[in-house]
Short mmCIF file of C-alpha atoms and ligand atoms in Angstrom, two decimals:
data_model
loop_
_atom_site.label_atom_id
_atom_site.label_comp_id
_atom_site.label_asym_id
_atom_site.label_seq_id
_atom_site.Cartn_x
_atom_site.Cartn_y
_atom_site.Cartn_z
CA MET N 6 0.00 0.00 0.00
CA LYS N 7 1.20 3.52 -0.76
CA ILE N 8 0.77 5.75 2.29
CA VAL N 9 1.22 9.51 2.10
CA ILE N 10 1.49 11.22 5.49
CA LEU N 11 1.23 14.94 6.18
CA THR N 12 2.41 16.21 9.56
CA GLY N 13 2.02 19.59 11.25
CA ALA N 14 3.00 21.33 14.44
CA GLY N 15 0.82 19.04 16.61
CA ILE N 16 3.18 16.08 16.12
CA SER N 17 6.01 18.05 17.73
CA ALA N 18 3.88 19.57 20.51
CA GLU N 19 4.66 16.77 22.95
CA SER N 20 8.37 17.31 22.23
CA GLY N 21 7.88 20.76 23.76
CA LEU N 22 7.66 22.80 20.52
CA GLN N 23 4.76 25.25 20.42
CA THR N 24 2.05 24.95 17.79
CA PHE N 25 0.99 28.07 15.89
CA ARG N 26 -2.68 28.64 16.52
CA ALA N 27 -3.28 27.50 20.10
CA GLU N 28 -4.12 30.14 22.70
CA ASP N 29 -0.60 29.88 24.07
CA GLY N 30 0.77 29.22 20.55
CA LEU N 31 3.92 30.41 18.90
CA TRP N 32 2.26 33.41 17.32
CA GLU N 33 0.49 34.52 20.48
CA GLY N 34 3.31 36.96 21.12
CA HIS N 35 4.00 37.68 17.43
CA ARG N 36 1.55 38.81 14.77
CA VAL N 37 1.96 36.38 11.87
CA GLU N 38 2.43 39.22 9.41
CA ASP N 39 5.28 40.53 11.59
CA VAL N 40 7.33 37.38 11.25
CA ALA N 41 6.12 34.99 8.55
CA THR N 42 6.05 37.06 5.35
CA PRO N 43 8.82 38.28 3.03
CA GLU N 44 7.51 41.84 3.57
CA ALA N 45 7.99 41.46 7.33
CA PHE N 46 11.58 40.36 6.76
CA GLU N 47 12.24 43.35 4.50
CA ARG N 48 10.68 45.69 7.06
CA SER N 49 12.24 44.25 10.17
CA PRO N 50 14.94 41.68 9.42
CA ARG N 51 16.28 41.71 12.97
CA THR N 52 12.93 40.81 14.58
CA VAL N 53 12.35 38.00 12.10
CA THR N 54 15.90 36.68 12.39
CA ARG N 55 15.65 36.75 16.22
CA PHE N 56 12.34 34.86 16.09
CA TYR N 57 13.83 32.09 13.93
CA ASN N 58 17.07 31.96 15.96
CA ALA N 59 14.98 31.27 19.07
CA ARG N 60 13.00 28.60 17.19
CA ARG N 61 16.24 27.00 15.91
CA ILE N 62 17.59 26.73 19.46
CA ALA N 63 14.29 25.33 20.79
CA ALA N 64 14.17 22.74 17.99
CA ALA N 65 17.78 21.67 18.62
CA GLU N 66 17.01 21.17 22.32
CA ALA N 67 13.80 19.18 21.66
CA GLN N 68 13.80 15.39 21.29
CA PRO N 69 11.69 13.29 18.92
CA ASN N 70 8.67 11.71 20.62
CA ALA N 71 6.85 8.38 20.28
CA ALA N 72 4.87 9.64 17.25
CA HIS N 73 8.04 10.57 15.29
CA TYR N 74 9.59 7.18 16.17
CA ALA N 75 6.45 5.27 15.18
CA LEU N 76 6.45 6.82 11.68
CA ALA N 77 10.15 5.97 11.27
CA ARG N 78 9.36 2.39 12.32
CA LEU N 79 6.56 2.22 9.74
CA ALA N 80 8.95 3.30 6.96
CA GLU N 81 11.77 0.99 8.14
CA ASP N 82 9.41 -1.99 8.22
CA GLY N 83 9.34 -1.90 4.42
CA GLY N 84 5.88 -3.48 4.12
CA HIS N 85 4.42 -0.27 2.70
CA GLU N 86 5.65 2.59 0.57
CA VAL N 87 5.62 5.55 2.93
CA ILE N 88 6.02 9.18 1.84
CA LEU N 89 6.27 11.76 4.59
CA ILE N 90 5.47 15.41 3.90
CA THR N 91 5.92 17.76 6.83
CA GLN N 92 4.92 21.37 7.24
CA ASN N 93 7.26 21.50 10.22
CA VAL N 94 10.59 23.26 10.06
CA ASP N 95 12.14 21.19 12.87
CA ASP N 96 14.18 18.04 12.15
CA LEU N 97 12.52 15.68 14.65
CA HIS N 98 11.37 13.23 11.95
CA GLU N 99 14.96 12.88 10.69
CA ARG N 100 16.34 12.54 14.23
CA ALA N 101 13.81 9.74 14.84
CA GLY N 102 15.29 7.94 11.81
CA PHE N 103 12.93 8.83 8.95
CA GLU N 104 14.91 9.37 5.75
CA GLY N 105 13.80 11.49 2.79
CA VAL N 106 11.26 13.72 4.55
CA ILE N 107 9.70 16.39 2.30
CA HIS N 108 9.93 19.73 4.15
CA MET N 109 7.35 21.71 2.19
CA HIS N 110 7.72 24.83 4.40
CA GLY N 111 11.53 24.74 4.55
CA SER N 112 13.81 24.01 7.44
CA LEU N 113 15.35 25.83 10.40
CA ALA N 114 18.60 23.99 9.72
CA MET N 115 19.00 25.74 6.37
CA ALA N 116 19.55 29.31 5.21
CA ARG N 117 19.17 30.79 1.76
CA CYS N 118 20.46 33.77 -0.19
CA TYR N 119 17.68 35.91 -1.62
CA GLU N 120 20.01 37.22 -4.33
CA CYS N 121 21.42 34.00 -5.84
CA ASN N 122 19.04 31.55 -4.10
CA VAL N 123 21.82 29.19 -2.94
CA GLN N 124 20.85 27.09 0.09
CA PHE N 125 23.36 26.34 2.86
CA ASP N 126 23.51 25.09 6.47
CA ALA N 127 22.26 27.79 8.82
CA PRO N 128 24.42 28.71 11.79
CA MET N 129 22.59 28.29 15.13
CA GLU N 130 22.36 32.09 15.35
CA MET N 131 21.95 33.88 12.04
CA VAL N 132 22.94 37.55 11.94
CA VAL N 133 21.39 40.08 9.58
CA GLY N 134 23.97 40.92 6.92
CA ASP N 135 25.75 37.54 7.11
CA CYS N 136 27.39 36.98 3.70
CA CYS N 137 26.19 34.30 1.28
CA PRO N 138 28.77 31.51 0.83
CA GLY N 139 27.80 31.41 -2.88
CA CYS N 140 27.81 34.99 -4.17
CA GLY N 141 29.20 36.85 -1.14
CA ALA N 142 26.25 39.28 -0.92
CA PRO N 143 25.00 40.20 2.58
CA THR N 144 21.56 38.90 1.66
CA THR N 145 20.91 35.74 3.64
CA ARG N 146 17.61 34.69 5.26
CA PRO N 147 16.19 31.63 7.00
CA ASP N 148 15.18 28.97 4.46
CA ILE N 149 11.55 29.09 5.53
CA VAL N 150 8.52 29.28 3.22
CA TRP N 151 6.61 32.39 4.25
CA PHE N 152 3.07 33.42 3.30
CA GLY N 153 2.88 34.28 -0.38
CA GLU N 154 5.87 32.06 -1.26
CA MET N 155 5.68 28.77 -3.13
CA PRO N 156 6.10 25.71 -0.88
CA TYR N 157 8.88 23.28 -1.81
CA GLN N 158 8.64 20.05 -3.83
CA MET N 159 5.03 20.64 -4.94
CA GLU N 160 5.43 18.50 -8.06
CA GLU N 161 6.69 15.55 -6.03
CA ILE N 162 3.85 16.06 -3.54
CA SER N 163 1.25 16.20 -6.26
CA ASP N 164 2.60 12.97 -7.81
CA ALA N 165 2.52 11.25 -4.42
CA LEU N 166 -1.05 12.36 -3.66
CA SER N 167 -2.28 11.30 -7.10
CA THR N 168 -1.15 7.74 -6.55
CA ALA N 169 -1.76 7.31 -2.79
CA ASP N 170 -3.88 4.47 -1.41
CA LEU N 171 -4.08 6.13 2.00
CA PHE N 172 -3.59 9.76 3.01
CA VAL N 173 -2.98 10.41 6.72
CA SER N 174 -2.92 13.86 8.28
CA ILE N 175 -1.35 14.21 11.73
CA GLY N 176 -1.31 17.24 14.04
CA THR N 177 -2.32 19.99 11.65
CA SER N 178 -5.25 22.42 11.90
CA GLY N 179 -5.85 22.55 8.13
CA ASN N 180 -5.70 26.35 8.05
CA VAL N 181 -2.84 26.86 5.62
CA TYR N 182 -2.92 26.12 1.89
CA PRO N 183 -1.87 24.29 -0.18
CA ALA N 184 -1.41 21.64 2.57
CA ALA N 185 -5.01 22.15 3.77
CA GLY N 186 -6.21 21.04 0.31
CA PHE N 187 -4.26 17.75 0.23
CA VAL N 188 -7.13 15.75 1.74
CA GLU N 189 -9.50 16.82 -1.04
CA PHE N 190 -6.85 16.18 -3.67
CA ALA N 191 -6.15 12.67 -2.31
CA THR N 192 -9.86 11.89 -1.98
CA ARG N 193 -10.48 12.87 -5.59
CA ALA N 194 -7.56 10.65 -6.62
CA GLY N 195 -9.22 7.70 -4.87
CA ALA N 196 -7.25 7.47 -1.62
CA GLU N 197 -8.75 6.61 1.76
CA THR N 198 -8.22 9.44 4.23
CA LEU N 199 -7.49 9.42 7.95
CA GLU N 200 -6.88 12.21 10.43
CA LEU N 201 -5.04 11.80 13.76
CA ASN N 202 -5.34 15.06 15.69
CA LEU N 203 -6.05 16.43 19.14
CA GLU N 204 -9.28 17.97 17.84
CA PRO N 205 -11.13 17.77 14.51
CA SER N 206 -9.49 20.00 11.89
CA SER N 207 -11.24 21.86 9.10
CA GLY N 208 -10.63 19.07 6.55
CA VAL N 209 -13.14 16.40 5.53
CA PHE N 210 -11.69 12.96 6.27
CA GLU N 211 -13.22 9.53 5.86
CA ASN N 212 -11.93 8.56 9.30
CA SER N 213 -10.91 10.82 12.15
CA ARG N 214 -9.43 9.94 15.55
CA GLN N 215 -8.92 12.48 18.31
CA GLY N 216 -6.17 12.39 20.90
CA PRO N 217 -2.50 13.16 21.47
CA ALA N 218 -0.14 12.15 18.66
CA THR N 219 2.12 10.17 21.02
CA VAL N 220 -0.83 7.84 21.72
CA LEU N 221 -2.68 7.77 18.39
CA VAL N 222 0.26 7.44 16.01
CA PRO N 223 2.01 4.45 17.69
CA GLN N 224 -1.40 2.74 18.00
CA TRP N 225 -2.19 3.28 14.32
CA VAL N 226 1.27 2.04 13.25
CA GLU N 227 1.00 -1.04 15.44
CA ASP N 228 -2.43 -1.88 13.98
CA LEU N 229 -1.07 -1.44 10.46
CA LEU N 230 1.98 -3.62 11.05
CA ALA N 231 0.11 -6.31 13.01
C1 LIG Q 307 -2.07 18.03 18.35
C2 LIG Q 307 -1.36 18.01 19.51
C3 LIG Q 307 -0.93 16.76 19.95
C4 LIG Q 307 -1.83 20.02 19.19
N1 LIG Q 307 -1.24 15.68 19.22
N2 LIG Q 307 -2.38 16.94 17.66
C5 LIG Q 307 -7.19 32.44 0.86
C6 LIG Q 307 -7.65 31.17 0.57
C7 LIG Q 307 -6.77 30.12 0.32
C8 LIG Q 307 -5.40 30.32 0.39
C9 LIG Q 307 -4.94 31.57 0.68
C10 LIG Q 307 -5.82 32.62 0.91
N3 LIG Q 307 -5.09 33.74 1.18
C11 LIG Q 307 -3.78 33.40 1.12
C12 LIG Q 307 -3.68 32.08 0.82
C13 LIG Q 307 -2.44 31.29 0.68
C14 LIG Q 307 -1.70 31.11 2.00
C15 LIG Q 307 -2.67 30.61 3.08
O1 LIG Q 307 -2.94 29.43 3.19
N4 LIG Q 307 -3.15 31.49 3.93
C16 LIG Q 307 -4.11 31.09 4.96
C17 LIG Q 307 -3.84 31.87 6.23
C18 LIG Q 307 -5.50 31.25 4.41
N5 LIG Q 307 -0.64 30.13 1.76
C19 LIG Q 307 0.54 30.48 1.30
O2 LIG Q 307 0.84 31.65 1.12
C20 LIG Q 307 1.50 29.36 0.94
N6 LIG Q 307 1.96 29.53 -0.39
C21 LIG Q 307 1.14 29.48 -1.44
O3 LIG Q 307 -0.06 29.30 -1.33
O4 LIG Q 307 1.77 29.60 -2.65
C22 LIG Q 307 0.98 29.60 -3.84
C23 LIG Q 307 0.59 28.24 -4.35
C24 LIG Q 307 -0.37 28.12 -5.30
C25 LIG Q 307 -0.74 26.89 -5.79
C26 LIG Q 307 -0.11 25.74 -5.35
C27 LIG Q 307 0.87 25.85 -4.43
C28 LIG Q 307 1.20 27.11 -3.92
C29 LIG Q 307 2.70 29.37 1.86
C30 LIG Q 307 2.34 28.97 3.25
C31 LIG Q 307 3.55 29.09 4.16
C32 LIG Q 307 3.16 28.74 5.59
N7 LIG Q 307 4.21 29.04 6.45
C33 LIG Q 307 4.04 28.84 7.87
C34 LIG Q 307 5.06 29.72 8.66
C35 LIG Q 307 6.47 29.55 8.28
C36 LIG Q 307 7.14 28.42 8.99
C37 LIG Q 307 7.43 28.71 10.43
O5 LIG Q 307 7.55 29.85 10.87
O6 LIG Q 307 7.53 27.71 11.13
O7 LIG Q 307 4.14 27.45 8.20
S1 LIG Q 307 2.43 29.26 8.46
C38 LIG Q 307 2.38 28.09 9.75
O8 LIG Q 307 1.16 27.34 9.57
C39 LIG Q 307 3.58 27.16 9.51
C40 LIG Q 307 2.91 25.80 9.58
O9 LIG Q 307 3.66 24.86 8.86
C41 LIG Q 307 1.53 26.06 9.02
C42 LIG Q 307 0.50 25.04 9.40
O10 LIG Q 307 0.27 25.05 10.79
P1 LIG Q 307 -0.06 23.69 11.53
O11 LIG Q 307 1.12 22.81 11.45
O12 LIG Q 307 -1.34 23.15 11.06
O13 LIG Q 307 -0.15 24.20 13.05
P2 LIG Q 307 -1.44 24.73 13.86
O14 LIG Q 307 -0.94 25.37 15.10
O15 LIG Q 307 -2.33 25.52 13.01
O16 LIG Q 307 -2.25 23.40 14.22
C43 LIG Q 307 -1.74 22.42 15.10
C44 LIG Q 307 -2.76 21.30 15.20
O17 LIG Q 307 -2.20 20.27 16.01
C45 LIG Q 307 -4.08 21.71 15.86
O18 LIG Q 307 -5.18 21.21 15.11
C46 LIG Q 307 -4.04 21.03 17.23
O19 LIG Q 307 -5.31 20.60 17.68
C47 LIG Q 307 -3.16 19.84 16.95
N8 LIG Q 307 -2.42 19.40 18.12
N9 LIG Q 307 -1.25 19.33 19.99
C48 LIG Q 307 -1.99 15.85 18.08
N10 LIG Q 307 -0.24 16.62 21.09
#
């Protein structure tokens, strides 16, 4: 069976990383348009860089949880073809052992030059005006997909969704497109759909289970591998 999995901030919540839209969420203290748009970066590069530096440190200090490990076990088992798309910019899936994760919203571990577009490993603390290792211009930014920018690997994602037997969404509120539209896309392509989330999201899924990811995901993987 070909399984396409989409994860969001909820899968990393029990690793201590804040989600975005909860009352005490990551953007509670920051207006989204102040930090997650290219315009915000142009207007206030220091604020945005500081925000992502803090996130990079928090992500490095966090540990993968039982949900990240369960997905890695599912892929390692080899009984199914498993494609993992994450909206998350942390590397907890990789540190749990999942190889080849699609980071559609970029990654805290990477930086990018907005002049020549070269991508490179981000230092733990980026500084505004750091020079690009490719072209030397002082035009580096976090390699994060902000509002209004095209998410990464969309062609690969679209191919995966078109041929999926099962689409599983874990820990995402379904508020941000194009990811929020994947369930409809997969349904139209004939896949079964399942949501594992603390609360029902805005998507329409064939099956939906509510609870913490560290409980639901290992249970689902065990059932599948049994
Ligand atoms: C648990 C749990 C536990 C908690 N266990 N569960 C009008 C209509 C339609 C679209 C648009 C529109 N106006 C503008 C747009 C487009 C725009 C968009 O979607 N805007 C919306 C606000 C409407 N999208 C874009 O601009 C995107 N680009 C784009 O569309 O390009 C054009 C295009 C065209 C055609 C095809 C393809 C592309 C870019 C979006 C970039 C998003 N970037 C961000 C921030 C940067 C990264 C960062 O700072 O980290 O990415 S936004 C933010 O939201 C972040 C996340 O990845 C993303 C999704 O959030 P997520 O993961 O769902 O988190 P939460 O907090 O919302 O939800 C957590 C869930 O977990 C909750 O449900 C909890 O219940 C649950 N949970 N604890 C299980 N323990």
